[in-house]
Amino acid sequence: MVLDRGFFSRPAVAVAPDLLGCVLRSHSADGDVAVVLVEVEAYAGLADAASHAFRGQTARNSVMFGPPGHAYVYFTYGMHFCVNLVCQPAGEASAVLLRAGQVIAGAELAATRRLAATRRPAARAGVAERDLARGPARLCQALGIDRSLDGTDVCVDDSPLAVCSPPAGIQRGREQISAGPRVGVSQAADVEWRFWLSGDRFVSDYRPAQRRTRGQPVSGRGPAGGTMHR
DNA sequence: CCGAAGATTGCCT
DNA sequence: GGCAATCTTCGGG
């Protein structure tokens, strides 16, 4: 059963832990892939310095400012996609980043997509089951999610991307949910809005924000006034 | 117009 | 554990 839109009409920090155990399913001509969500992160709007919506609406994040229950997909690091689920009424711009899941259907298709997306396709074995959707960009690869799905309504049963309530037998209790700082964010690094199923092996590793290596091209720059000619 | 950073991943030392 | 890959987006000049 797909989740009701009302489920997403709440603050992201409230929606996030409730998404754990729910199922994200993608549908395409290639087939279907489904995962049980095991790790998510909440991002608020204007009040959250780590949120893409912090500095206001842009062409890229416009979906975040729209109605709840839609997917916000963005491209980053020149090669990866990440998917969020928009929360709260239009204008609030909060969302939940889907960071990791356990593949429960379409594992073969997921593995094929993961290999195809790999820069250097491993000559040896395929992708380990554990790594099919462990990490936000890997999860998108496994489900075939890219910018073409930006804005997709996930509350519709036959949607190319839908979110369903926890299947019986896989649901876990709230007491098994852990919380901690969000991965890779440099702003509001102390806010503990990352939620995961305690001890679950499909949860990604924690990594603090990377300090970008300052440019090293000190020498070798052209002669002074480079753009001048003669 | 240009520089810099980015809600990451995977390979290399 | 460190760092390259790769390019879009955003903010400042």
mmCIF file of C-alpha atoms (C1' of nucleotides) in Angstrom:
data_model
loop_
_atom_site.group_PDB
_atom_site.id
_atom_site.type_symbol
_atom_site.label_atom_id
_atom_site.label_comp_id
_atom_site.label_asym_id
_atom_site.label_seq_id
_atom_site.Cartn_x
_atom_site.Cartn_y
_atom_site.Cartn_z
ATOM 1 C CA MET A 1 0.000 0.000 0.000
ATOM 2 C CA VAL A 2 1.425 3.387 -0.958
ATOM 3 C CA LEU A 3 1.755 5.878 1.874
ATOM 4 C CA ASP A 4 -0.927 8.532 2.150
ATOM 5 C CA ARG A 5 0.068 12.086 1.273
ATOM 6 C CA GLY A 6 -0.844 13.065 4.809
ATOM 7 C CA PHE A 7 2.077 10.953 5.985
ATOM 8 C CA PHE A 8 4.405 13.468 4.340
ATOM 9 C CA SER A 9 2.479 16.532 5.511
ATOM 10 C CA ARG A 10 4.579 16.783 8.647
ATOM 11 C CA PRO A 11 8.024 18.129 9.511
ATOM 12 C CA ALA A 12 10.803 16.109 7.890
ATOM 13 C CA VAL A 13 12.310 15.292 11.269
ATOM 14 C CA ALA A 14 9.053 13.546 12.200
ATOM 15 C CA VAL A 15 8.624 11.791 8.864
ATOM 16 C CA ALA A 16 12.198 10.514 8.644
ATOM 17 C CA PRO A 17 12.157 7.893 11.413
ATOM 18 C CA ASP A 18 8.713 6.735 10.299
ATOM 19 C CA LEU A 19 10.095 5.969 6.837
ATOM 20 C CA LEU A 20 12.461 3.343 8.222
ATOM 21 C CA GLY A 21 11.093 -0.071 7.335
ATOM 22 C CA CYS A 22 8.959 1.349 4.523
ATOM 23 C CA VAL A 23 9.469 0.196 0.941
ATOM 24 C CA LEU A 24 10.708 2.303 -1.984
ATOM 25 C CA ARG A 25 9.837 0.756 -5.344
ATOM 26 C CA SER A 26 10.879 1.827 -8.822
ATOM 27 C CA HIS A 27 9.101 0.720 -11.964
ATOM 28 C CA SER A 28 10.464 0.996 -15.484
ATOM 29 C CA ALA A 29 10.602 -0.822 -18.791
ATOM 30 C CA ASP A 30 13.653 -2.665 -17.500
ATOM 31 C CA GLY A 31 11.717 -4.027 -14.543
ATOM 32 C CA ASP A 32 11.018 -3.323 -10.896
ATOM 33 C CA VAL A 33 13.368 -2.925 -7.965
ATOM 34 C CA ALA A 34 12.274 -2.505 -4.350
ATOM 35 C CA VAL A 35 14.181 -1.738 -1.163
ATOM 36 C CA VAL A 36 13.318 -1.533 2.508
ATOM 37 C CA LEU A 37 14.584 1.821 3.774
ATOM 38 C CA VAL A 38 17.096 1.431 6.600
ATOM 39 C CA GLU A 39 18.755 4.864 6.730
ATOM 40 C CA VAL A 40 17.435 8.396 6.133
ATOM 41 C CA GLU A 41 18.227 12.030 6.956
ATOM 42 C CA ALA A 42 15.886 14.954 7.585
ATOM 43 C CA TYR A 43 16.469 18.386 6.070
ATOM 44 C CA ALA A 44 14.398 21.428 6.977
ATOM 45 C CA GLY A 45 13.978 24.473 4.785
ATOM 46 C CA LEU A 46 15.008 28.033 5.484
ATOM 47 C CA ALA A 47 15.945 27.232 9.095
ATOM 48 C CA ASP A 48 18.440 24.492 8.211
ATOM 49 C CA ALA A 49 21.844 25.660 6.959
ATOM 50 C CA ALA A 50 22.577 22.182 5.615
ATOM 51 C CA SER A 51 19.458 22.104 3.445
ATOM 52 C CA HIS A 52 19.491 22.823 -0.267
ATOM 53 C CA ALA A 53 16.500 25.062 0.413
ATOM 54 C CA PHE A 54 18.378 27.200 2.927
ATOM 55 C CA ARG A 55 19.118 29.999 0.472
ATOM 56 C CA GLY A 56 15.704 29.987 -1.138
ATOM 57 C CA GLN A 57 14.102 28.486 -4.190
ATOM 58 C CA THR A 58 16.132 27.850 -7.340
ATOM 59 C CA ALA A 59 15.551 25.866 -10.513
ATOM 60 C CA ARG A 60 17.332 22.917 -8.973
ATOM 61 C CA ASN A 61 15.475 22.676 -5.661
ATOM 62 C CA SER A 62 12.049 23.934 -6.767
ATOM 63 C CA VAL A 63 10.407 20.579 -6.075
ATOM 64 C CA MET A 64 11.280 20.970 -2.400
ATOM 65 C CA PHE A 65 9.019 24.006 -2.307
ATOM 66 C CA GLY A 66 6.130 22.094 -3.810
ATOM 67 C CA PRO A 67 3.526 19.743 -2.298
ATOM 68 C CA PRO A 68 4.535 16.801 -0.066
ATOM 69 C CA GLY A 69 4.930 13.228 -1.252
ATOM 70 C CA HIS A 70 7.027 14.068 -4.305
ATOM 71 C CA ALA A 71 10.610 13.077 -5.096
ATOM 72 C CA TYR A 72 13.358 15.699 -5.147
ATOM 73 C CA VAL A 73 16.273 14.295 -7.136
ATOM 74 C CA TYR A 74 19.529 16.180 -7.446
ATOM 75 C CA PHE A 75 22.846 15.624 -9.210
ATOM 76 C CA THR A 76 26.085 16.078 -7.330
ATOM 77 C CA TYR A 77 29.853 15.566 -7.548
ATOM 78 C CA GLY A 78 29.538 15.503 -11.311
ATOM 79 C CA MET A 79 28.356 11.899 -11.311
ATOM 80 C CA HIS A 80 25.878 10.996 -8.600
ATOM 81 C CA PHE A 81 22.155 11.353 -7.969
ATOM 82 C CA CYS A 82 20.447 11.440 -4.579
ATOM 83 C CA VAL A 83 16.728 11.226 -3.870
ATOM 84 C CA ASN A 84 14.614 12.961 -1.216
ATOM 85 C CA LEU A 85 10.932 12.814 -0.337
ATOM 86 C CA VAL A 86 9.347 16.239 0.105
ATOM 87 C CA CYS A 87 7.550 16.900 3.410
ATOM 88 C CA GLN A 88 5.122 19.503 4.735
ATOM 89 C CA PRO A 89 2.760 21.700 2.699
ATOM 90 C CA ALA A 90 4.008 23.638 -0.328
ATOM 91 C CA GLY A 91 6.294 26.474 0.687
ATOM 92 C CA GLU A 92 7.898 24.727 3.654
ATOM 93 C CA ALA A 93 10.659 23.105 1.585
ATOM 94 C CA SER A 94 11.664 20.292 3.909
ATOM 95 C CA ALA A 95 12.582 16.788 2.786
ATOM 96 C CA VAL A 96 14.004 13.432 3.797
ATOM 97 C CA LEU A 97 17.117 12.122 2.048
ATOM 98 C CA LEU A 98 16.971 8.366 1.414
ATOM 99 C CA ARG A 99 20.442 7.109 2.269
ATOM 100 C CA ALA A 100 20.297 3.322 2.228
ATOM 101 C CA GLY A 101 18.072 0.304 1.796
ATOM 102 C CA GLN A 102 17.947 -3.461 1.602
ATOM 103 C CA VAL A 103 16.973 -4.776 -1.812
ATOM 104 C CA ILE A 104 13.998 -7.113 -1.489
ATOM 105 C CA ALA A 105 13.014 -7.378 -5.156
ATOM 106 C CA GLY A 106 14.793 -7.007 -8.478
ATOM 107 C CA ALA A 107 18.246 -7.651 -7.066
ATOM 108 C CA GLU A 108 19.533 -8.835 -10.423
ATOM 109 C CA LEU A 109 18.448 -5.647 -12.198
ATOM 110 C CA ALA A 110 19.823 -3.587 -9.321
ATOM 111 C CA ALA A 111 23.204 -5.303 -9.604
ATOM 112 C CA THR A 112 23.291 -4.763 -13.366
ATOM 113 C CA ARG A 113 22.589 -1.074 -12.950
ATOM 114 C CA ARG A 114 25.201 -0.741 -10.229
ATOM 115 C CA LEU A 115 27.849 -2.320 -12.434
ATOM 116 C CA ALA A 116 26.886 -0.221 -15.432
ATOM 117 C CA ALA A 117 27.233 2.915 -13.337
ATOM 118 C CA THR A 118 30.646 1.942 -12.081
ATOM 119 C CA ARG A 119 33.458 3.856 -13.670
ATOM 120 C CA ARG A 120 35.653 0.815 -13.960
ATOM 121 C CA PRO A 121 33.335 -2.184 -14.217
ATOM 122 C CA ALA A 122 34.809 -4.779 -11.938
ATOM 123 C CA ALA A 123 36.182 -7.544 -14.108
ATOM 124 C CA ARG A 124 35.599 -10.025 -11.373
ATOM 125 C CA ALA A 125 32.415 -10.658 -9.456
ATOM 126 C CA GLY A 126 29.312 -8.495 -9.392
ATOM 127 C CA VAL A 127 28.234 -6.061 -6.717
ATOM 128 C CA ALA A 128 27.931 -7.504 -3.227
ATOM 129 C CA GLU A 129 24.324 -7.801 -2.074
ATOM 130 C CA ARG A 130 25.146 -5.606 0.873
ATOM 131 C CA ASP A 131 26.352 -2.778 -1.375
ATOM 132 C CA LEU A 132 23.435 -2.715 -3.825
ATOM 133 C CA ALA A 133 21.748 0.256 -2.151
ATOM 134 C CA ARG A 134 24.078 1.126 0.742
ATOM 135 C CA GLY A 135 24.581 4.876 0.322
ATOM 136 C CA PRO A 136 22.367 7.562 -1.282
ATOM 137 C CA ALA A 137 23.985 7.463 -4.735
ATOM 138 C CA ARG A 138 24.148 3.679 -4.781
ATOM 139 C CA LEU A 139 20.471 3.516 -3.869
ATOM 140 C CA CYS A 140 19.666 5.735 -6.851
ATOM 141 C CA GLN A 141 21.776 3.597 -9.142
ATOM 142 C CA ALA A 142 20.059 0.410 -8.001
ATOM 143 C CA LEU A 143 16.600 1.868 -8.589
ATOM 144 C CA GLY A 144 17.531 3.696 -11.774
ATOM 145 C CA ILE A 145 16.751 7.114 -10.305
ATOM 146 C CA ASP A 146 17.949 10.243 -12.096
ATOM 147 C CA ARG A 147 16.788 13.822 -12.698
ATOM 148 C CA SER A 148 14.040 12.606 -15.022
ATOM 149 C CA LEU A 149 12.248 11.423 -11.866
ATOM 150 C CA ASP A 150 12.572 14.795 -10.148
ATOM 151 C CA GLY A 151 9.084 15.789 -9.030
ATOM 152 C CA THR A 152 7.609 12.287 -9.272
ATOM 153 C CA ASP A 153 4.583 11.696 -7.036
ATOM 154 C CA VAL A 154 5.474 8.759 -4.793
ATOM 155 C CA CYS A 155 1.962 8.449 -3.344
ATOM 156 C CA VAL A 156 0.542 6.901 -6.519
ATOM 157 C CA ASP A 157 0.466 3.125 -6.782
ATOM 158 C CA ASP A 158 1.509 2.838 -10.435
ATOM 159 C CA SER A 159 4.076 5.618 -10.208
ATOM 160 C CA PRO A 160 7.575 4.939 -11.585
ATOM 161 C CA LEU A 161 8.688 5.649 -8.032
ATOM 162 C CA ALA A 162 6.423 4.835 -5.090
ATOM 163 C CA VAL A 163 6.732 4.450 -1.319
ATOM 164 C CA CYS A 164 4.761 1.797 0.534
ATOM 165 C CA SER A 165 4.110 0.944 4.164
ATOM 166 C CA PRO A 166 6.298 -1.715 5.810
ATOM 167 C CA PRO A 167 5.598 -5.260 4.638
ATOM 168 C CA ALA A 168 4.557 -7.670 7.362
ATOM 169 C CA GLY A 169 7.468 -9.587 8.747
ATOM 170 C CA ILE A 170 10.036 -6.922 7.967
ATOM 171 C CA GLN A 171 8.668 -4.147 10.123
ATOM 172 C CA ARG A 172 10.783 -3.246 13.093
ATOM 173 C CA GLY A 173 9.954 -1.296 16.214
ATOM 174 C CA ARG A 174 10.878 2.259 16.978
ATOM 175 C CA GLU A 175 13.075 1.136 19.838
ATOM 176 C CA GLN A 176 15.447 -0.162 17.214
ATOM 177 C CA ILE A 177 15.997 3.239 15.642
ATOM 178 C CA SER A 178 19.227 5.161 16.219
ATOM 179 C CA ALA A 179 19.937 8.831 15.564
ATOM 180 C CA GLY A 180 23.109 10.812 14.931
ATOM 181 C CA PRO A 181 24.694 13.636 12.903
ATOM 182 C CA ARG A 182 24.037 13.759 9.169
ATOM 183 C CA VAL A 183 26.703 12.382 6.849
ATOM 184 C CA GLY A 184 28.964 14.679 4.879
ATOM 185 C CA VAL A 185 27.380 17.988 5.825
ATOM 186 C CA SER A 186 29.607 20.887 6.846
ATOM 187 C CA GLN A 187 26.786 23.149 8.041
ATOM 188 C CA ALA A 188 24.793 22.310 11.170
ATOM 189 C CA ALA A 189 27.083 19.335 11.630
ATOM 190 C CA ASP A 190 25.907 18.921 15.217
ATOM 191 C CA VAL A 191 22.238 18.402 14.369
ATOM 192 C CA GLU A 192 21.326 14.730 14.831
ATOM 193 C CA TRP A 193 18.806 14.253 12.066
ATOM 194 C CA ARG A 194 20.185 11.042 10.595
ATOM 195 C CA PHE A 195 18.097 8.014 11.496
ATOM 196 C CA TRP A 196 18.808 4.341 10.920
ATOM 197 C CA LEU A 197 17.733 0.873 12.001
ATOM 198 C CA SER A 198 20.094 -0.034 14.828
ATOM 199 C CA GLY A 199 22.651 -2.625 13.883
ATOM 200 C CA ASP A 200 21.295 -3.125 10.360
ATOM 201 C CA ARG A 201 24.086 -4.209 8.014
ATOM 202 C CA PHE A 202 22.633 -2.324 5.062
ATOM 203 C CA VAL A 203 23.233 1.048 6.727
ATOM 204 C CA SER A 204 26.101 3.097 5.275
ATOM 205 C CA ASP A 205 29.234 4.114 7.182
ATOM 206 C CA TYR A 206 29.334 7.495 8.878
ATOM 207 C CA ARG A 207 31.642 10.053 7.292
ATOM 208 C CA PRO A 208 32.188 13.607 8.491
ATOM 209 C CA ALA A 209 32.186 16.459 5.982
ATOM 210 C CA GLN A 210 35.226 16.383 3.741
ATOM 211 C CA ARG A 211 37.611 19.265 3.804
ATOM 212 C CA ARG A 212 38.195 20.100 0.199
ATOM 213 C CA THR A 213 41.858 20.142 -0.728
ATOM 214 C CA ARG A 214 42.717 23.706 -1.511
ATOM 215 C CA GLY A 215 44.029 24.232 -5.005
ATOM 216 C CA GLN A 216 47.655 23.344 -5.529
ATOM 217 C CA PRO A 217 48.328 25.043 -8.889
ATOM 218 C CA VAL A 218 50.548 27.706 -7.396
ATOM 219 C CA SER A 219 53.257 27.777 -10.034
ATOM 220 C CA GLY A 220 52.960 27.410 -13.743
ATOM 221 C CA ARG A 221 50.282 30.064 -14.101
ATOM 222 C CA GLY A 222 50.818 31.966 -17.318
ATOM 223 C CA PRO A 223 52.700 35.250 -17.402
ATOM 224 C CA ALA A 224 51.189 38.161 -15.498
ATOM 225 C CA GLY A 225 48.219 39.683 -17.284
ATOM 226 C CA GLY A 226 47.601 36.417 -18.989
ATOM 227 C CA THR A 227 44.581 37.428 -20.997
ATOM 228 C CA MET A 228 46.409 40.376 -22.519
ATOM 229 C CA HIS A 229 47.931 39.757 -25.893
ATOM 230 C CA ARG A 230 50.874 41.804 -26.958
ATOM 231 C "C1'" DC B 1 31.967 35.510 -16.137
ATOM 232 C "C1'" DC B 2 34.606 32.656 -13.055
ATOM 233 C "C1'" DG B 3 35.822 30.172 -9.027
ATOM 234 C "C1'" DA B 4 34.630 26.946 -5.613
ATOM 235 C "C1'" DA B 5 32.087 23.549 -3.220
ATOM 236 C "C1'" DG B 6 29.227 19.805 -3.210
ATOM 237 C "C1'" DA B 7 23.638 15.637 1.365
ATOM 238 C "C1'" DT B 8 29.550 10.532 -2.853
ATOM 239 C "C1'" DT B 9 31.955 6.690 -4.362
ATOM 240 C "C1'" DG B 10 35.669 3.643 -5.343
ATOM 241 C "C1'" DC B 11 40.478 2.890 -6.125
ATOM 242 C "C1'" DC B 12 45.149 3.427 -4.514
ATOM 243 C "C1'" DT B 13 48.933 3.601 -1.099
ATOM 244 C "C1'" DG C 1 42.950 6.654 5.384
ATOM 245 C "C1'" DG C 2 43.666 9.718 1.422
ATOM 246 C "C1'" DC C 3 42.311 11.526 -2.800
ATOM 247 C "C1'" DA C 4 40.808 11.680 -7.744
ATOM 248 C "C1'" DA C 5 36.787 11.689 -10.792
ATOM 249 C "C1'" DT C 6 33.564 14.887 -12.918
ATOM 250 C "C1'" DC C 7 30.205 18.747 -13.758
ATOM 251 C "C1'" DT C 8 26.227 21.284 -12.118
ATOM 252 C "C1'" DT C 9 24.815 24.936 -9.353
ATOM 253 C "C1'" DC C 10 25.378 28.945 -6.883
ATOM 254 C "C1'" DG C 11 27.291 33.143 -5.240
ATOM 255 C "C1'" DG C 12 30.459 36.740 -5.613
ATOM 256 C "C1'" DG C 13 33.180 40.062 -8.478
#
